[in-house]
Amino acid sequence: QVQLVESGGGLVQAGGSLRLSCAASGRTFSSYGMGWFRQAPGKEREFTARISSSGGSTYYADSVKGRFSISRDNAKNTVYLQMNSLKPEDTAVYYCARAGPLGGGASVYAYNLWGQGTQVTVSS
């Protein structure tokens, strides 16, 4: 079965950078849009970024626009989230997700497969 495994989280100082990776199993990775979401304690899971199946289209939450960059390498079955200029408010568990048959947008309900999450903590 297809699985998503996130990695790259950790503890960084405010203003620092991290690159998250999401490795997918399976041979049809390139046919799916992918998204990154995050969930902070006491808050709902929040859309962060998405990328189309080809990588030609990206979209970001206003809160991360200009600081985060989503990309994918379909040959490696991997999607990335480059996180720059990190702020304490970015602290959350970050989840990689695969879009469902209706396409991936900014809603958690548009995604039908999720990774286990990776913790990102930004200290002030």
Backbone as XML, in Angstrom:
<?xml version="1.0"?>
<chain id="A" units="angstrom">
  <residue number="1" name="GLN">
    <atom name="N" x="0.846" y="-1.198" z="0.000"/>
    <atom name="CA" x="0.000" y="0.000" z="0.000"/>
    <atom name="C" x="0.881" y="1.248" z="0.000"/>
  </residue>
  <residue number="2" name="VAL">
    <atom name="N" x="0.339" y="2.322" z="-0.529"/>
    <atom name="CA" x="1.062" y="3.582" z="-0.573"/>
    <atom name="C" x="1.186" y="4.142" z="0.834"/>
  </residue>
  <residue number="3" name="GLN">
    <atom name="N" x="2.373" y="4.619" z="1.156"/>
    <atom name="CA" x="2.625" y="5.259" z="2.434"/>
    <atom name="C" x="3.367" y="6.568" z="2.215"/>
  </residue>
  <residue number="4" name="LEU">
    <atom name="N" x="3.136" y="7.504" z="3.126"/>
    <atom name="CA" x="3.840" y="8.773" z="3.130"/>
    <atom name="C" x="4.621" y="8.876" z="4.429"/>
  </residue>
  <residue number="5" name="VAL">
    <atom name="N" x="5.890" y="9.225" z="4.338"/>
    <atom name="CA" x="6.743" y="9.323" z="5.508"/>
    <atom name="C" x="7.456" y="10.663" z="5.489"/>
  </residue>
  <residue number="6" name="GLU">
    <atom name="N" x="7.141" y="11.502" z="6.484"/>
    <atom name="CA" x="7.772" y="12.808" z="6.592"/>
    <atom name="C" x="9.071" y="12.707" z="7.384"/>
  </residue>
  <residue number="7" name="SER">
    <atom name="N" x="9.980" y="13.612" z="7.091"/>
    <atom name="CA" x="11.219" y="13.720" z="7.839"/>
    <atom name="C" x="11.733" y="15.146" z="7.724"/>
  </residue>
  <residue number="8" name="GLY">
    <atom name="N" x="12.705" y="15.478" z="8.546"/>
    <atom name="CA" x="13.352" y="16.772" z="8.466"/>
    <atom name="C" x="12.961" y="17.764" z="9.537"/>
  </residue>
  <residue number="9" name="GLY">
    <atom name="N" x="12.003" y="17.414" z="10.369"/>
    <atom name="CA" x="11.617" y="18.314" z="11.435"/>
    <atom name="C" x="12.687" y="18.405" z="12.503"/>
  </residue>
  <residue number="10" name="GLY">
    <atom name="N" x="12.525" y="19.375" z="13.373"/>
    <atom name="CA" x="13.481" y="19.562" z="14.445"/>
    <atom name="C" x="13.282" y="20.887" z="15.136"/>
  </residue>
  <residue number="11" name="LEU">
    <atom name="N" x="14.271" y="21.262" z="15.913"/>
    <atom name="CA" x="14.261" y="22.509" z="16.677"/>
    <atom name="C" x="15.197" y="23.510" z="16.021"/>
  </residue>
  <residue number="12" name="VAL">
    <atom name="N" x="14.676" y="24.694" z="15.737"/>
    <atom name="CA" x="15.479" y="25.755" z="15.144"/>
    <atom name="C" x="15.172" y="27.071" z="15.829"/>
  </residue>
  <residue number="13" name="GLN">
    <atom name="N" x="16.113" y="27.998" z="15.720"/>
    <atom name="CA" x="15.905" y="29.346" z="16.220"/>
    <atom name="C" x="15.053" y="30.148" z="15.242"/>
  </residue>
  <residue number="14" name="ALA">
    <atom name="N" x="14.337" y="31.121" z="15.760"/>
    <atom name="CA" x="13.587" y="32.024" z="14.895"/>
    <atom name="C" x="14.518" y="32.638" z="13.854"/>
  </residue>
  <residue number="15" name="GLY">
    <atom name="N" x="14.029" y="32.703" z="12.627"/>
    <atom name="CA" x="14.835" y="33.185" z="11.522"/>
    <atom name="C" x="15.593" y="32.105" z="10.784"/>
  </residue>
  <residue number="16" name="GLY">
    <atom name="N" x="15.619" y="30.918" z="11.332"/>
    <atom name="CA" x="16.327" y="29.818" z="10.715"/>
    <atom name="C" x="15.512" y="29.119" z="9.649"/>
  </residue>
  <residue number="17" name="SER">
    <atom name="N" x="16.074" y="28.037" z="9.126"/>
    <atom name="CA" x="15.459" y="27.304" z="8.029"/>
    <atom name="C" x="15.456" y="25.812" z="8.299"/>
  </residue>
  <residue number="18" name="LEU">
    <atom name="N" x="14.482" y="25.143" z="7.723"/>
    <atom name="CA" x="14.403" y="23.701" z="7.704"/>
    <atom name="C" x="13.861" y="23.271" z="6.351"/>
  </residue>
  <residue number="19" name="ARG">
    <atom name="N" x="14.223" y="22.078" z="5.930"/>
    <atom name="CA" x="13.617" y="21.475" z="4.757"/>
    <atom name="C" x="12.978" y="20.160" z="5.149"/>
  </residue>
  <residue number="20" name="LEU">
    <atom name="N" x="11.673" y="20.086" z="4.980"/>
    <atom name="CA" x="10.942" y="18.868" z="5.240"/>
    <atom name="C" x="10.858" y="18.036" z="3.968"/>
  </residue>
  <residue number="21" name="SER">
    <atom name="N" x="10.908" y="16.736" z="4.137"/>
    <atom name="CA" x="10.762" y="15.818" z="3.024"/>
    <atom name="C" x="9.612" y="14.871" z="3.294"/>
  </residue>
  <residue number="22" name="CYS">
    <atom name="N" x="8.951" y="14.464" z="2.245"/>
    <atom name="CA" x="7.880" y="13.484" z="2.321"/>
    <atom name="C" x="8.136" y="12.451" z="1.244"/>
  </residue>
  <residue number="23" name="ALA">
    <atom name="N" x="8.484" y="11.265" z="1.657"/>
    <atom name="CA" x="8.776" y="10.181" z="0.734"/>
    <atom name="C" x="7.552" y="9.300" z="0.577"/>
  </residue>
  <residue number="24" name="ALA">
    <atom name="N" x="7.182" y="9.035" z="-0.657"/>
    <atom name="CA" x="6.010" y="8.234" z="-0.964"/>
    <atom name="C" x="6.417" y="6.928" z="-1.622"/>
  </residue>
  <residue number="25" name="SER">
    <atom name="N" x="5.749" y="5.876" z="-1.224"/>
    <atom name="CA" x="5.908" y="4.605" z="-1.908"/>
    <atom name="C" x="4.938" y="4.551" z="-3.083"/>
  </residue>
  <residue number="26" name="GLY">
    <atom name="N" x="5.103" y="3.562" z="-3.936"/>
    <atom name="CA" x="4.220" y="3.407" z="-5.070"/>
    <atom name="C" x="4.789" y="3.970" z="-6.354"/>
  </residue>
  <residue number="27" name="ARG">
    <atom name="N" x="4.188" y="3.578" z="-7.455"/>
    <atom name="CA" x="4.673" y="3.970" z="-8.774"/>
    <atom name="C" x="3.797" y="5.005" z="-9.464"/>
  </residue>
  <residue number="28" name="THR">
    <atom name="N" x="2.774" y="5.509" z="-8.779"/>
    <atom name="CA" x="1.873" y="6.494" z="-9.366"/>
    <atom name="C" x="1.939" y="7.836" z="-8.654"/>
  </residue>
  <residue number="29" name="PHE">
    <atom name="N" x="3.040" y="8.109" z="-7.987"/>
    <atom name="CA" x="3.208" y="9.353" z="-7.250"/>
    <atom name="C" x="2.967" y="10.572" z="-8.133"/>
  </residue>
  <residue number="30" name="SER">
    <atom name="N" x="3.439" y="10.515" z="-9.359"/>
    <atom name="CA" x="3.379" y="11.674" z="-10.240"/>
    <atom name="C" x="1.969" y="12.033" z="-10.678"/>
  </residue>
  <residue number="31" name="SER">
    <atom name="N" x="0.991" y="11.189" z="-10.412"/>
    <atom name="CA" x="-0.379" y="11.464" z="-10.823"/>
    <atom name="C" x="-1.193" y="12.193" z="-9.760"/>
  </residue>
  <residue number="32" name="TYR">
    <atom name="N" x="-0.589" y="12.483" z="-8.613"/>
    <atom name="CA" x="-1.317" y="13.088" z="-7.500"/>
    <atom name="C" x="-0.779" y="14.461" z="-7.141"/>
  </residue>
  <residue number="33" name="GLY">
    <atom name="N" x="-1.712" y="15.371" z="-6.891"/>
    <atom name="CA" x="-1.334" y="16.589" z="-6.210"/>
    <atom name="C" x="-0.978" y="16.272" z="-4.764"/>
  </residue>
  <residue number="34" name="MET">
    <atom name="N" x="-0.138" y="17.098" z="-4.177"/>
    <atom name="CA" x="0.321" y="16.871" z="-2.808"/>
    <atom name="C" x="0.205" y="18.161" z="-2.011"/>
  </residue>
  <residue number="35" name="GLY">
    <atom name="N" x="0.022" y="18.002" z="-0.718"/>
    <atom name="CA" x="-0.088" y="19.157" z="0.144"/>
    <atom name="C" x="0.664" y="18.978" z="1.443"/>
  </residue>
  <residue number="36" name="TRP">
    <atom name="N" x="0.980" y="20.107" z="2.057"/>
    <atom name="CA" x="1.527" y="20.144" z="3.406"/>
    <atom name="C" x="0.533" y="20.868" z="4.309"/>
  </residue>
  <residue number="37" name="PHE">
    <atom name="N" x="0.278" y="20.282" z="5.452"/>
    <atom name="CA" x="-0.569" y="20.866" z="6.471"/>
    <atom name="C" x="0.187" y="20.896" z="7.782"/>
  </residue>
  <residue number="38" name="ARG">
    <atom name="N" x="-0.294" y="21.700" z="8.703"/>
    <atom name="CA" x="0.330" y="21.734" z="10.019"/>
    <atom name="C" x="-0.743" y="21.848" z="11.087"/>
  </residue>
  <residue number="39" name="GLN">
    <atom name="N" x="-0.406" y="21.375" z="12.269"/>
    <atom name="CA" x="-1.340" y="21.406" z="13.379"/>
    <atom name="C" x="-0.591" y="21.752" z="14.655"/>
  </residue>
  <residue number="40" name="ALA">
    <atom name="N" x="-0.946" y="22.885" z="15.221"/>
    <atom name="CA" x="-0.386" y="23.328" z="16.481"/>
    <atom name="C" x="-1.286" y="22.873" z="17.621"/>
  </residue>
  <residue number="41" name="PRO">
    <atom name="N" x="-0.752" y="22.785" z="18.835"/>
    <atom name="CA" x="-1.581" y="22.366" z="19.970"/>
    <atom name="C" x="-2.823" y="23.232" z="20.126"/>
  </residue>
  <residue number="42" name="GLY">
    <atom name="N" x="-3.966" y="22.588" z="20.285"/>
    <atom name="CA" x="-5.213" y="23.297" z="20.483"/>
    <atom name="C" x="-5.821" y="23.897" z="19.240"/>
  </residue>
  <residue number="43" name="LYS">
    <atom name="N" x="-5.236" y="23.662" z="18.077"/>
    <atom name="CA" x="-5.741" y="24.235" z="16.843"/>
    <atom name="C" x="-6.086" y="23.136" z="15.839"/>
  </residue>
  <residue number="44" name="GLU">
    <atom name="N" x="-6.921" y="23.501" z="14.875"/>
    <atom name="CA" x="-7.260" y="22.580" z="13.805"/>
    <atom name="C" x="-6.092" y="22.419" z="12.847"/>
  </residue>
  <residue number="45" name="ARG">
    <atom name="N" x="-6.113" y="21.318" z="12.127"/>
    <atom name="CA" x="-5.110" y="21.122" z="11.102"/>
    <atom name="C" x="-5.275" y="22.191" z="10.027"/>
  </residue>
  <residue number="46" name="GLU">
    <atom name="N" x="-4.181" y="22.829" z="9.661"/>
    <atom name="CA" x="-4.191" y="24.032" z="8.841"/>
    <atom name="C" x="-3.442" y="23.817" z="7.539"/>
  </residue>
  <residue number="47" name="PHE">
    <atom name="N" x="-4.057" y="24.233" z="6.455"/>
    <atom name="CA" x="-3.396" y="24.178" z="5.159"/>
    <atom name="C" x="-2.155" y="25.048" z="5.148"/>
  </residue>
  <residue number="48" name="THR">
    <atom name="N" x="-1.099" y="24.540" z="4.547"/>
    <atom name="CA" x="0.146" y="25.279" z="4.448"/>
    <atom name="C" x="0.558" y="25.526" z="2.999"/>
  </residue>
  <residue number="49" name="ALA">
    <atom name="N" x="0.605" y="24.469" z="2.195"/>
    <atom name="CA" x="1.034" y="24.592" z="0.808"/>
    <atom name="C" x="0.554" y="23.392" z="0.018"/>
  </residue>
  <residue number="50" name="ARG">
    <atom name="N" x="0.377" y="23.575" z="-1.263"/>
    <atom name="CA" x="0.048" y="22.469" z="-2.149"/>
    <atom name="C" x="0.827" y="22.598" z="-3.441"/>
  </residue>
  <residue number="51" name="ILE">
    <atom name="N" x="0.918" y="21.486" z="-4.156"/>
    <atom name="CA" x="1.595" y="21.462" z="-5.440"/>
    <atom name="C" x="0.858" y="20.494" z="-6.352"/>
  </residue>
  <residue number="52" name="SER">
    <atom name="N" x="0.746" y="20.844" z="-7.613"/>
    <atom name="CA" x="0.067" y="20.001" z="-8.573"/>
    <atom name="C" x="0.898" y="18.765" z="-8.873"/>
  </residue>
  <residue number="53" name="SER">
    <atom name="N" x="0.278" y="17.823" z="-9.553"/>
    <atom name="CA" x="0.946" y="16.557" z="-9.823"/>
    <atom name="C" x="2.229" y="16.724" z="-10.619"/>
  </residue>
  <residue number="54" name="SER">
    <atom name="N" x="2.229" y="17.664" z="-11.534"/>
    <atom name="CA" x="3.410" y="17.904" z="-12.362"/>
    <atom name="C" x="4.424" y="18.822" z="-11.698"/>
  </residue>
  <residue number="55" name="GLY">
    <atom name="N" x="4.007" y="19.502" z="-10.648"/>
    <atom name="CA" x="4.853" y="20.499" z="-10.023"/>
    <atom name="C" x="4.733" y="21.878" z="-10.636"/>
  </residue>
  <residue number="56" name="GLY">
    <atom name="N" x="3.870" y="22.027" z="-11.634"/>
    <atom name="CA" x="3.761" y="23.280" z="-12.345"/>
    <atom name="C" x="2.934" y="24.346" z="-11.664"/>
  </residue>
  <residue number="57" name="SER">
    <atom name="N" x="2.184" y="23.973" z="-10.648"/>
    <atom name="CA" x="1.319" y="24.917" z="-9.957"/>
    <atom name="C" x="1.482" y="24.753" z="-8.458"/>
  </residue>
  <residue number="58" name="THR">
    <atom name="N" x="1.686" y="25.854" z="-7.769"/>
    <atom name="CA" x="1.795" y="25.844" z="-6.312"/>
    <atom name="C" x="0.879" y="26.896" z="-5.713"/>
  </residue>
  <residue number="59" name="TYR">
    <atom name="N" x="0.527" y="26.689" z="-4.464"/>
    <atom name="CA" x="-0.334" y="27.622" z="-3.754"/>
    <atom name="C" x="0.018" y="27.561" z="-2.281"/>
  </residue>
  <residue number="60" name="TYR">
    <atom name="N" x="0.010" y="28.723" z="-1.620"/>
    <atom name="CA" x="0.445" y="28.817" z="-0.238"/>
    <atom name="C" x="-0.574" y="29.543" z="0.620"/>
  </residue>
  <residue number="61" name="ALA">
    <atom name="N" x="-0.620" y="29.153" z="1.864"/>
    <atom name="CA" x="-1.365" y="29.934" z="2.832"/>
    <atom name="C" x="-0.712" y="31.305" z="2.983"/>
  </residue>
  <residue number="62" name="ASP">
    <atom name="N" x="-1.534" y="32.311" z="3.234"/>
    <atom name="CA" x="-1.000" y="33.661" z="3.386"/>
    <atom name="C" x="0.047" y="33.741" z="4.497"/>
  </residue>
  <residue number="63" name="SER">
    <atom name="N" x="-0.110" y="32.931" z="5.512"/>
    <atom name="CA" x="0.779" y="32.993" z="6.653"/>
    <atom name="C" x="2.206" y="32.560" z="6.333"/>
  </residue>
  <residue number="64" name="VAL">
    <atom name="N" x="2.385" y="31.800" z="5.254"/>
    <atom name="CA" x="3.715" y="31.302" z="4.916"/>
    <atom name="C" x="4.201" y="31.793" z="3.564"/>
  </residue>
  <residue number="65" name="LYS">
    <atom name="N" x="3.370" y="32.491" z="2.835"/>
    <atom name="CA" x="3.733" y="32.956" z="1.502"/>
    <atom name="C" x="4.973" y="33.840" z="1.561"/>
  </residue>
  <residue number="66" name="GLY">
    <atom name="N" x="5.908" y="33.557" z="0.676"/>
    <atom name="CA" x="7.156" y="34.294" z="0.644"/>
    <atom name="C" x="8.232" y="33.720" z="1.530"/>
  </residue>
  <residue number="67" name="ARG">
    <atom name="N" x="7.870" y="32.813" z="2.423"/>
    <atom name="CA" x="8.839" y="32.198" z="3.321"/>
    <atom name="C" x="9.018" y="30.705" z="3.047"/>
  </residue>
  <residue number="68" name="PHE">
    <atom name="N" x="7.932" y="30.048" z="2.688"/>
    <atom name="CA" x="7.970" y="28.611" z="2.428"/>
    <atom name="C" x="7.899" y="28.355" z="0.932"/>
  </residue>
  <residue number="69" name="SER">
    <atom name="N" x="8.462" y="27.243" z="0.509"/>
    <atom name="CA" x="8.423" y="26.843" z="-0.885"/>
    <atom name="C" x="8.215" y="25.339" z="-0.979"/>
  </residue>
  <residue number="70" name="ILE">
    <atom name="N" x="7.179" y="24.936" z="-1.694"/>
    <atom name="CA" x="6.904" y="23.524" z="-1.901"/>
    <atom name="C" x="7.440" y="23.111" z="-3.267"/>
  </residue>
  <residue number="71" name="SER">
    <atom name="N" x="7.996" y="21.927" z="-3.332"/>
    <atom name="CA" x="8.507" y="21.400" z="-4.582"/>
    <atom name="C" x="8.380" y="19.884" z="-4.564"/>
  </residue>
  <residue number="72" name="ARG">
    <atom name="N" x="8.602" y="19.282" z="-5.702"/>
    <atom name="CA" x="8.552" y="17.820" z="-5.765"/>
    <atom name="C" x="9.527" y="17.304" z="-6.794"/>
  </residue>
  <residue number="73" name="ASP">
    <atom name="N" x="9.982" y="16.100" z="-6.548"/>
    <atom name="CA" x="10.834" y="15.384" z="-7.473"/>
    <atom name="C" x="10.136" y="14.066" z="-7.746"/>
  </residue>
  <residue number="74" name="ASN">
    <atom name="N" x="9.398" y="14.015" z="-8.841"/>
    <atom name="CA" x="8.604" y="12.827" z="-9.121"/>
    <atom name="C" x="9.463" y="11.592" z="-9.376"/>
  </residue>
  <residue number="75" name="ALA">
    <atom name="N" x="10.662" y="11.793" z="-9.887"/>
    <atom name="CA" x="11.559" y="10.667" z="-10.099"/>
    <atom name="C" x="11.975" y="10.021" z="-8.789"/>
  </residue>
  <residue number="76" name="LYS">
    <atom name="N" x="11.971" y="10.803" z="-7.707"/>
    <atom name="CA" x="12.333" y="10.302" z="-6.390"/>
    <atom name="C" x="11.124" y="10.052" z="-5.500"/>
  </residue>
  <residue number="77" name="ASN">
    <atom name="N" x="9.922" y="10.255" z="-6.026"/>
    <atom name="CA" x="8.694" y="10.082" z="-5.241"/>
    <atom name="C" x="8.744" y="10.882" z="-3.945"/>
  </residue>
  <residue number="78" name="THR">
    <atom name="N" x="9.172" y="12.118" z="-4.046"/>
    <atom name="CA" x="9.379" y="12.939" z="-2.862"/>
    <atom name="C" x="8.843" y="14.341" z="-3.082"/>
  </residue>
  <residue number="79" name="VAL">
    <atom name="N" x="8.185" y="14.868" z="-2.058"/>
    <atom name="CA" x="7.759" y="16.262" z="-2.039"/>
    <atom name="C" x="8.471" y="16.947" z="-0.883"/>
  </residue>
  <residue number="80" name="TYR">
    <atom name="N" x="8.827" y="18.207" z="-1.079"/>
    <atom name="CA" x="9.604" y="18.952" z="-0.105"/>
    <atom name="C" x="8.861" y="20.203" z="0.337"/>
  </residue>
  <residue number="81" name="LEU">
    <atom name="N" x="9.198" y="20.653" z="1.516"/>
    <atom name="CA" x="8.758" y="21.956" z="1.986"/>
    <atom name="C" x="9.975" y="22.679" z="2.547"/>
  </residue>
  <residue number="82" name="GLN">
    <atom name="N" x="10.467" y="23.646" z="1.800"/>
    <atom name="CA" x="11.566" y="24.476" z="2.266"/>
    <atom name="C" x="10.989" y="25.597" z="3.110"/>
  </residue>
  <residue number="83" name="MET">
    <atom name="N" x="11.433" y="25.693" z="4.340"/>
    <atom name="CA" x="10.887" y="26.634" z="5.307"/>
    <atom name="C" x="11.989" y="27.605" z="5.711"/>
  </residue>
  <residue number="84" name="ASN">
    <atom name="N" x="11.833" y="28.855" z="5.319"/>
    <atom name="CA" x="12.805" y="29.891" z="5.633"/>
    <atom name="C" x="12.179" y="30.946" z="6.536"/>
  </residue>
  <residue number="85" name="SER">
    <atom name="N" x="13.034" y="31.735" z="7.157"/>
    <atom name="CA" x="12.583" y="32.816" z="8.034"/>
    <atom name="C" x="11.544" y="32.330" z="9.030"/>
  </residue>
  <residue number="86" name="LEU">
    <atom name="N" x="11.841" y="31.232" z="9.665"/>
    <atom name="CA" x="10.878" y="30.594" z="10.556"/>
    <atom name="C" x="10.563" y="31.472" z="11.761"/>
  </residue>
  <residue number="87" name="LYS">
    <atom name="N" x="9.311" y="31.401" z="12.173"/>
    <atom name="CA" x="8.802" y="32.149" z="13.305"/>
    <atom name="C" x="8.279" y="31.183" z="14.357"/>
  </residue>
  <residue number="88" name="PRO">
    <atom name="N" x="8.234" y="31.607" z="15.613"/>
    <atom name="CA" x="7.667" y="30.730" z="16.640"/>
    <atom name="C" x="6.252" y="30.263" z="16.316"/>
  </residue>
  <residue number="89" name="GLU">
    <atom name="N" x="5.466" y="31.068" z="15.634"/>
    <atom name="CA" x="4.109" y="30.688" z="15.269"/>
    <atom name="C" x="4.063" y="29.570" z="14.232"/>
  </residue>
  <residue number="90" name="ASP">
    <atom name="N" x="5.198" y="29.237" z="13.630"/>
    <atom name="CA" x="5.269" y="28.108" z="12.718"/>
    <atom name="C" x="5.392" y="26.779" z="13.448"/>
  </residue>
  <residue number="91" name="THR">
    <atom name="N" x="5.574" y="26.824" z="14.751"/>
    <atom name="CA" x="5.699" y="25.600" z="15.528"/>
    <atom name="C" x="4.442" y="24.757" z="15.398"/>
  </residue>
  <residue number="92" name="ALA">
    <atom name="N" x="4.610" y="23.520" z="14.976"/>
    <atom name="CA" x="3.484" y="22.626" z="14.747"/>
    <atom name="C" x="4.016" y="21.268" z="14.330"/>
  </residue>
  <residue number="93" name="VAL">
    <atom name="N" x="3.115" y="20.308" z="14.296"/>
    <atom name="CA" x="3.391" y="19.061" z="13.611"/>
    <atom name="C" x="3.012" y="19.253" z="12.149"/>
  </residue>
  <residue number="94" name="TYR">
    <atom name="N" x="3.918" y="18.936" z="11.260"/>
    <atom name="CA" x="3.706" y="19.120" z="9.833"/>
    <atom name="C" x="3.399" y="17.776" z="9.180"/>
  </residue>
  <residue number="95" name="TYR">
    <atom name="N" x="2.338" y="17.765" z="8.395"/>
    <atom name="CA" x="1.866" y="16.556" z="7.744"/>
    <atom name="C" x="1.911" y="16.699" z="6.235"/>
  </residue>
  <residue number="96" name="CYS">
    <atom name="N" x="2.349" y="15.657" z="5.587"/>
    <atom name="CA" x="2.279" y="15.531" z="4.144"/>
    <atom name="C" x="1.004" y="14.774" z="3.797"/>
  </residue>
  <residue number="97" name="ALA">
    <atom name="N" x="0.355" y="15.144" z="2.700"/>
    <atom name="CA" x="-0.898" y="14.508" z="2.323"/>
    <atom name="C" x="-1.020" y="14.399" z="0.813"/>
  </residue>
  <residue number="98" name="ARG">
    <atom name="N" x="-1.706" y="13.354" z="0.375"/>
    <atom name="CA" x="-1.980" y="13.117" z="-1.038"/>
    <atom name="C" x="-3.400" y="13.523" z="-1.358"/>
  </residue>
  <residue number="99" name="ALA">
    <atom name="N" x="-3.582" y="14.240" z="-2.450"/>
    <atom name="CA" x="-4.900" y="14.684" z="-2.856"/>
    <atom name="C" x="-5.759" y="13.518" z="-3.298"/>
  </residue>
  <residue number="100" name="GLY">
    <atom name="N" x="-7.053" y="13.649" z="-3.059"/>
    <atom name="CA" x="-8.020" y="12.655" z="-3.478"/>
    <atom name="C" x="-8.438" y="12.853" z="-4.914"/>
  </residue>
  <residue number="101" name="PRO">
    <atom name="N" x="-9.421" y="12.066" z="-5.353"/>
    <atom name="CA" x="-9.813" y="12.078" z="-6.767"/>
    <atom name="C" x="-10.432" y="13.383" z="-7.241"/>
  </residue>
  <residue number="102" name="LEU">
    <atom name="N" x="-10.934" y="14.215" z="-6.329"/>
    <atom name="CA" x="-11.511" y="15.494" z="-6.722"/>
    <atom name="C" x="-10.479" y="16.606" z="-6.802"/>
  </residue>
  <residue number="103" name="GLY">
    <atom name="N" x="-9.238" y="16.287" z="-6.541"/>
    <atom name="CA" x="-8.181" y="17.267" z="-6.602"/>
    <atom name="C" x="-7.875" y="17.868" z="-5.243"/>
  </residue>
  <residue number="104" name="GLY">
    <atom name="N" x="-6.661" y="18.294" z="-5.071"/>
    <atom name="CA" x="-6.248" y="18.865" z="-3.806"/>
    <atom name="C" x="-6.343" y="20.380" z="-3.796"/>
  </residue>
  <residue number="105" name="GLY">
    <atom name="N" x="-6.939" y="20.890" z="-2.749"/>
    <atom name="CA" x="-7.023" y="22.323" z="-2.541"/>
    <atom name="C" x="-6.470" y="22.676" z="-1.182"/>
  </residue>
  <residue number="106" name="ALA">
    <atom name="N" x="-7.155" y="23.577" z="-0.502"/>
    <atom name="CA" x="-6.730" y="24.032" z="0.812"/>
    <atom name="C" x="-7.469" y="23.345" z="1.950"/>
  </residue>
  <residue number="107" name="SER">
    <atom name="N" x="-8.371" y="22.449" z="1.636"/>
    <atom name="CA" x="-9.167" y="21.763" z="2.648"/>
    <atom name="C" x="-8.559" y="20.416" z="2.989"/>
  </residue>
  <residue number="108" name="VAL">
    <atom name="N" x="-8.535" y="20.094" z="4.269"/>
    <atom name="CA" x="-8.050" y="18.783" z="4.688"/>
    <atom name="C" x="-8.896" y="17.670" z="4.097"/>
  </residue>
  <residue number="109" name="TYR">
    <atom name="N" x="-10.159" y="17.956" z="3.801"/>
    <atom name="CA" x="-11.069" y="16.937" z="3.303"/>
    <atom name="C" x="-10.810" y="16.560" z="1.856"/>
  </residue>
  <residue number="110" name="ALA">
    <atom name="N" x="-9.978" y="17.301" z="1.162"/>
    <atom name="CA" x="-9.634" y="16.992" z="-0.218"/>
    <atom name="C" x="-8.491" y="15.987" z="-0.326"/>
  </residue>
  <residue number="111" name="TYR">
    <atom name="N" x="-7.952" y="15.571" z="0.789"/>
    <atom name="CA" x="-6.803" y="14.683" z="0.810"/>
    <atom name="C" x="-7.179" y="13.359" z="1.451"/>
  </residue>
  <residue number="112" name="ASN">
    <atom name="N" x="-6.704" y="12.282" z="0.879"/>
    <atom name="CA" x="-7.140" y="10.959" z="1.317"/>
    <atom name="C" x="-6.027" y="10.061" z="1.830"/>
  </residue>
  <residue number="113" name="LEU">
    <atom name="N" x="-4.831" y="10.574" z="1.945"/>
    <atom name="CA" x="-3.728" y="9.809" z="2.497"/>
    <atom name="C" x="-2.796" y="10.759" z="3.215"/>
  </residue>
  <residue number="114" name="TRP">
    <atom name="N" x="-2.411" y="10.390" z="4.428"/>
    <atom name="CA" x="-1.621" y="11.267" z="5.281"/>
    <atom name="C" x="-0.415" y="10.546" z="5.844"/>
  </residue>
  <residue number="115" name="GLY">
    <atom name="N" x="0.659" y="11.293" z="6.014"/>
    <atom name="CA" x="1.808" y="10.774" z="6.719"/>
    <atom name="C" x="1.615" y="10.877" z="8.216"/>
  </residue>
  <residue number="116" name="GLN">
    <atom name="N" x="2.626" y="10.458" z="8.950"/>
    <atom name="CA" x="2.535" y="10.424" z="10.410"/>
    <atom name="C" x="2.856" y="11.763" z="11.058"/>
  </residue>
  <residue number="117" name="GLY">
    <atom name="N" x="3.429" y="12.671" z="10.317"/>
    <atom name="CA" x="3.765" y="13.985" z="10.819"/>
    <atom name="C" x="5.187" y="14.079" z="11.326"/>
  </residue>
  <residue number="118" name="THR">
    <atom name="N" x="5.736" y="15.279" z="11.271"/>
    <atom name="CA" x="7.055" y="15.550" z="11.817"/>
    <atom name="C" x="7.002" y="16.870" z="12.578"/>
  </residue>
  <residue number="119" name="GLN">
    <atom name="N" x="7.597" y="16.885" z="13.753"/>
    <atom name="CA" x="7.506" y="18.045" z="14.636"/>
    <atom name="C" x="8.498" y="19.121" z="14.223"/>
  </residue>
  <residue number="120" name="VAL">
    <atom name="N" x="8.006" y="20.341" z="14.107"/>
    <atom name="CA" x="8.838" y="21.510" z="13.882"/>
    <atom name="C" x="8.638" y="22.453" z="15.061"/>
  </residue>
  <residue number="121" name="THR">
    <atom name="N" x="9.717" y="22.793" z="15.724"/>
    <atom name="CA" x="9.667" y="23.703" z="16.854"/>
    <atom name="C" x="10.605" y="24.875" z="16.588"/>
  </residue>
  <residue number="122" name="VAL">
    <atom name="N" x="10.069" y="26.081" z="16.667"/>
    <atom name="CA" x="10.838" y="27.290" z="16.424"/>
    <atom name="C" x="10.904" y="28.075" z="17.721"/>
  </residue>
  <residue number="123" name="SER">
    <atom name="N" x="12.087" y="28.265" z="18.225"/>
    <atom name="CA" x="12.276" y="28.980" z="19.475"/>
    <atom name="C" x="12.513" y="30.460" z="19.211"/>
  </residue>
  <residue number="124" name="SER">
    <atom name="N" x="12.096" y="31.291" z="20.150"/>
    <atom name="CA" x="12.239" y="32.731" z="20.016"/>
    <atom name="C" x="13.555" y="33.215" z="20.594"/>
  </residue>
</chain>
